[in-house]
JSON list of C-alpha atoms in Angstrom, two decimals:
[
{"chain": "N", "resi": 1, "resn": "MET", "atom": "CA", "xyz": [52.23, 54.37, -2.38]},
{"chain": "N", "resi": 2, "resn": "THR", "atom": "CA", "xyz": [52.27, 56.39, 0.79]},
{"chain": "N", "resi": 3, "resn": "THR", "atom": "CA", "xyz": [50.34, 55.46, 3.91]},
{"chain": "N", "resi": 4, "resn": "GLY", "atom": "CA", "xyz": [50.76, 57.64, 6.96]},
{"chain": "N", "resi": 5, "resn": "ASP", "atom": "CA", "xyz": [54.46, 58.02, 7.64]},
{"chain": "N", "resi": 6, "resn": "HIS", "atom": "CA", "xyz": [55.46, 55.04, 5.48]},
{"chain": "N", "resi": 7, "resn": "HIS", "atom": "CA", "xyz": [56.38, 55.03, 1.80]},
{"chain": "N", "resi": 8, "resn": "TYR", "atom": "CA", "xyz": [56.28, 51.81, -0.21]},
{"chain": "N", "resi": 9, "resn": "GLY", "atom": "CA", "xyz": [57.84, 51.49, -3.64]},
{"chain": "N", "resi": 10, "resn": "ASP", "atom": "CA", "xyz": [60.43, 53.41, -5.59]},
{"chain": "N", "resi": 11, "resn": "ARG", "atom": "CA", "xyz": [61.24, 56.99, -4.71]},
{"chain": "N", "resi": 12, "resn": "VAL", "atom": "CA", "xyz": [63.17, 58.73, -7.46]},
{"chain": "N", "resi": 13, "resn": "THR", "atom": "CA", "xyz": [64.78, 62.15, -7.70]},
{"chain": "N", "resi": 14, "resn": "GLN", "atom": "CA", "xyz": [66.51, 63.12, -10.95]},
{"chain": "N", "resi": 15, "resn": "PHE", "atom": "CA", "xyz": [68.81, 66.01, -11.71]},
{"chain": "N", "resi": 16, "resn": "GLY", "atom": "CA", "xyz": [70.44, 67.08, -14.96]},
{"chain": "N", "resi": 17, "resn": "ASP", "atom": "CA", "xyz": [70.25, 65.64, -18.45]},
{"chain": "N", "resi": 18, "resn": "HIS", "atom": "CA", "xyz": [70.62, 62.14, -19.84]},
{"chain": "N", "resi": 19, "resn": "ASN", "atom": "CA", "xyz": [68.70, 60.33, -17.09]},
{"chain": "N", "resi": 20, "resn": "THR", "atom": "CA", "xyz": [68.05, 56.69, -17.81]},
{"chain": "N", "resi": 21, "resn": "GLY", "atom": "CA", "xyz": [65.27, 56.25, -15.28]},
{"chain": "N", "resi": 22, "resn": "ILE", "atom": "CA", "xyz": [65.07, 53.28, -12.98]},
{"chain": "N", "resi": 23, "resn": "VAL", "atom": "CA", "xyz": [67.04, 50.30, -14.21]},
{"chain": "N", "resi": 24, "resn": "LYS", "atom": "CA", "xyz": [66.05, 47.02, -12.60]},
{"chain": "N", "resi": 25, "resn": "ASN", "atom": "CA", "xyz": [67.78, 43.85, -13.63]},
{"chain": "N", "resi": 26, "resn": "TYR", "atom": "CA", "xyz": [65.83, 40.75, -12.88]},
{"chain": "N", "resi": 27, "resn": "GLY", "atom": "CA", "xyz": [68.33, 38.49, -14.55]},
{"chain": "N", "resi": 28, "resn": "THR", "atom": "CA", "xyz": [68.61, 37.34, -18.13]},
{"chain": "N", "resi": 29, "resn": "PRO", "atom": "CA", "xyz": [66.00, 34.82, -19.21]},
{"chain": "N", "resi": 30, "resn": "ASP", "atom": "CA", "xyz": [67.10, 31.69, -20.96]},
{"chain": "N", "resi": 31, "resn": "LEU", "atom": "CA", "xyz": [66.33, 31.31, -24.66]},
{"chain": "N", "resi": 32, "resn": "GLY", "atom": "CA", "xyz": [63.48, 28.85, -24.04]},
{"chain": "N", "resi": 33, "resn": "THR", "atom": "CA", "xyz": [61.72, 31.30, -21.75]},
{"chain": "N", "resi": 34, "resn": "ALA", "atom": "CA", "xyz": [62.29, 34.14, -24.20]},
{"chain": "N", "resi": 35, "resn": "LEU", "atom": "CA", "xyz": [60.83, 32.11, -27.08]},
{"chain": "N", "resi": 36, "resn": "ARG", "atom": "CA", "xyz": [57.75, 31.23, -25.01]},
{"chain": "N", "resi": 37, "resn": "THR", "atom": "CA", "xyz": [57.30, 34.95, -24.35]},
{"chain": "N", "resi": 38, "resn": "VAL", "atom": "CA", "xyz": [57.57, 35.61, -28.11]},
{"chain": "N", "resi": 39, "resn": "VAL", "atom": "CA", "xyz": [54.91, 32.99, -28.83]},
{"chain": "N", "resi": 40, "resn": "ALA", "atom": "CA", "xyz": [52.55, 34.47, -26.21]},
{"chain": "N", "resi": 41, "resn": "ALA", "atom": "CA", "xyz": [53.05, 38.05, -27.43]},
{"chain": "N", "resi": 42, "resn": "LEU", "atom": "CA", "xyz": [52.62, 37.18, -31.10]},
{"chain": "N", "resi": 43, "resn": "THR", "atom": "CA", "xyz": [49.60, 35.00, -30.40]},
{"chain": "N", "resi": 44, "resn": "ALA", "atom": "CA", "xyz": [48.00, 37.99, -28.67]},
{"chain": "N", "resi": 45, "resn": "LEU", "atom": "CA", "xyz": [48.93, 40.25, -31.60]},
{"chain": "N", "resi": 46, "resn": "ARG", "atom": "CA", "xyz": [47.65, 37.81, -34.24]},
{"chain": "N", "resi": 47, "resn": "GLY", "atom": "CA", "xyz": [44.02, 38.91, -33.96]},
{"chain": "N", "resi": 48, "resn": "GLN", "atom": "CA", "xyz": [44.94, 42.58, -34.39]},
{"chain": "N", "resi": 49, "resn": "VAL", "atom": "CA", "xyz": [46.72, 42.38, -37.74]},
{"chain": "N", "resi": 50, "resn": "PRO", "atom": "CA", "xyz": [45.53, 41.82, -41.32]},
{"chain": "N", "resi": 51, "resn": "ALA", "atom": "CA", "xyz": [45.00, 38.20, -42.43]},
{"chain": "N", "resi": 52, "resn": "GLU", "atom": "CA", "xyz": [48.21, 38.15, -44.52]},
{"chain": "N", "resi": 53, "resn": "ASP", "atom": "CA", "xyz": [50.25, 39.24, -41.52]},
{"chain": "N", "resi": 54, "resn": "GLY", "atom": "CA", "xyz": [48.50, 36.67, -39.37]},
{"chain": "N", "resi": 55, "resn": "GLU", "atom": "CA", "xyz": [49.54, 33.95, -41.81]},
{"chain": "N", "resi": 56, "resn": "ALA", "atom": "CA", "xyz": [53.13, 35.19, -41.70]},
{"chain": "N", "resi": 57, "resn": "ILE", "atom": "CA", "xyz": [52.99, 35.11, -37.88]},
{"chain": "N", "resi": 58, "resn": "ASP", "atom": "CA", "xyz": [51.73, 31.53, -38.01]},
{"chain": "N", "resi": 59, "resn": "ARG", "atom": "CA", "xyz": [54.54, 30.46, -40.36]},
{"chain": "N", "resi": 60, "resn": "SER", "atom": "CA", "xyz": [57.23, 32.07, -38.22]},
{"chain": "N", "resi": 61, "resn": "LEU", "atom": "CA", "xyz": [55.82, 30.70, -34.97]},
{"chain": "N", "resi": 62, "resn": "GLY", "atom": "CA", "xyz": [55.78, 27.26, -36.60]},
{"chain": "N", "resi": 63, "resn": "ILE", "atom": "CA", "xyz": [59.51, 27.52, -37.26]},
{"chain": "N", "resi": 64, "resn": "ILE", "atom": "CA", "xyz": [60.22, 28.70, -33.72]},
{"chain": "N", "resi": 65, "resn": "GLY", "atom": "CA", "xyz": [58.20, 25.83, -32.25]},
{"chain": "N", "resi": 66, "resn": "GLU", "atom": "CA", "xyz": [59.89, 23.23, -34.43]},
{"chain": "N", "resi": 67, "resn": "ALA", "atom": "CA", "xyz": [62.05, 20.84, -32.43]},
{"chain": "N", "resi": 68, "resn": "GLY", "atom": "CA", "xyz": [65.62, 20.98, -33.68]},
{"chain": "N", "resi": 69, "resn": "ALA", "atom": "CA", "xyz": [65.07, 23.99, -35.95]},
{"chain": "N", "resi": 70, "resn": "ALA", "atom": "CA", "xyz": [68.33, 25.43, -37.26]},
{"chain": "N", "resi": 71, "resn": "THR", "atom": "CA", "xyz": [69.53, 28.56, -35.46]},
{"chain": "N", "resi": 72, "resn": "ALA", "atom": "CA", "xyz": [69.57, 30.49, -38.74]},
{"chain": "N", "resi": 73, "resn": "ASP", "atom": "CA", "xyz": [65.94, 29.57, -39.40]},
{"chain": "N", "resi": 74, "resn": "VAL", "atom": "CA", "xyz": [64.90, 30.66, -35.91]},
{"chain": "N", "resi": 75, "resn": "ARG", "atom": "CA", "xyz": [66.80, 33.94, -36.34]},
{"chain": "N", "resi": 76, "resn": "ARG", "atom": "CA", "xyz": [65.06, 34.62, -39.67]},
{"chain": "N", "resi": 77, "resn": "ALA", "atom": "CA", "xyz": [61.67, 33.82, -38.12]},
{"chain": "N", "resi": 78, "resn": "LEU", "atom": "CA", "xyz": [62.33, 36.17, -35.19]},
{"chain": "N", "resi": 79, "resn": "THR", "atom": "CA", "xyz": [63.45, 38.91, -37.56]},
{"chain": "N", "resi": 80, "resn": "ALA", "atom": "CA", "xyz": [60.26, 38.51, -39.60]},
{"chain": "N", "resi": 81, "resn": "LEU", "atom": "CA", "xyz": [58.17, 38.63, -36.43]},
{"chain": "N", "resi": 82, "resn": "ALA", "atom": "CA", "xyz": [59.95, 41.78, -35.28]},
{"chain": "N", "resi": 83, "resn": "GLY", "atom": "CA", "xyz": [59.11, 43.43, -38.60]},
{"chain": "N", "resi": 84, "resn": "LEU", "atom": "CA", "xyz": [55.46, 42.44, -38.27]},
{"chain": "N", "resi": 85, "resn": "ALA", "atom": "CA", "xyz": [55.41, 43.78, -34.72]},
{"chain": "N", "resi": 86, "resn": "VAL", "atom": "CA", "xyz": [56.81, 47.13, -35.90]},
{"chain": "N", "resi": 87, "resn": "ALA", "atom": "CA", "xyz": [54.19, 47.29, -38.66]},
{"chain": "N", "resi": 88, "resn": "ALA", "atom": "CA", "xyz": [51.45, 46.73, -36.07]},
{"chain": "N", "resi": 89, "resn": "GLY", "atom": "CA", "xyz": [52.39, 49.98, -34.33]},
{"chain": "N", "resi": 90, "resn": "PRO", "atom": "CA", "xyz": [51.77, 50.43, -30.61]},
{"chain": "N", "resi": 91, "resn": "ALA", "atom": "CA", "xyz": [49.85, 47.16, -30.40]},
{"chain": "N", "resi": 92, "resn": "GLY", "atom": "CA", "xyz": [53.01, 45.35, -31.50]},
{"chain": "N", "resi": 93, "resn": "ARG", "atom": "CA", "xyz": [55.28, 46.81, -28.84]},
{"chain": "N", "resi": 94, "resn": "PRO", "atom": "CA", "xyz": [55.20, 43.78, -26.46]},
{"chain": "N", "resi": 95, "resn": "ALA", "atom": "CA", "xyz": [55.86, 41.47, -29.41]},
{"chain": "N", "resi": 96, "resn": "LEU", "atom": "CA", "xyz": [58.74, 43.65, -30.59]},
{"chain": "N", "resi": 97, "resn": "GLU", "atom": "CA", "xyz": [60.37, 43.72, -27.16]},
{"chain": "N", "resi": 98, "resn": "SER", "atom": "CA", "xyz": [60.06, 39.95, -26.76]},
{"chain": "N", "resi": 99, "resn": "THR", "atom": "CA", "xyz": [61.55, 39.28, -30.20]},
{"chain": "N", "resi": 100, "resn": "ARG", "atom": "CA", "xyz": [64.45, 41.65, -29.46]},
{"chain": "N", "resi": 101, "resn": "THR", "atom": "CA", "xyz": [65.18, 39.80, -26.24]},
{"chain": "N", "resi": 102, "resn": "ALA", "atom": "CA", "xyz": [65.07, 36.43, -27.98]},
{"chain": "N", "resi": 103, "resn": "LEU", "atom": "CA", "xyz": [67.33, 37.66, -30.80]},
{"chain": "N", "resi": 104, "resn": "GLU", "atom": "CA", "xyz": [69.88, 38.98, -28.29]},
{"chain": "N", "resi": 105, "resn": "LEU", "atom": "CA", "xyz": [69.91, 35.66, -26.48]},
{"chain": "N", "resi": 106, "resn": "LEU", "atom": "CA", "xyz": [70.17, 33.76, -29.75]},
{"chain": "N", "resi": 107, "resn": "HIS", "atom": "CA", "xyz": [73.21, 35.82, -30.77]},
{"chain": "N", "resi": 108, "resn": "THR", "atom": "CA", "xyz": [74.97, 35.05, -27.49]},
{"chain": "N", "resi": 109, "resn": "ARG", "atom": "CA", "xyz": [74.67, 31.28, -27.87]}
]
């Protein structure tokens, strides 16, 4: 945003090939935060998918929300949710990104 002689926000100039854009690191979330983000994204997606996919979302979210669930079970649930998010197309993009983040954090535990 520019007002008068003042510019607020990012100002970017790019030259050449292979630009990555603006990379901002806000820190790595913890697994609990990432899983809550998955639940929120998939809950939002639930109403936009066929009933069978909605049931699969419910099953996987049940596993993720289970206290003391085995890491392998959580990983399988996240993988299933990522697949459902991909199948949902553009509407599933936030769900896909959140499941990817959670899977990465789960693999680093």
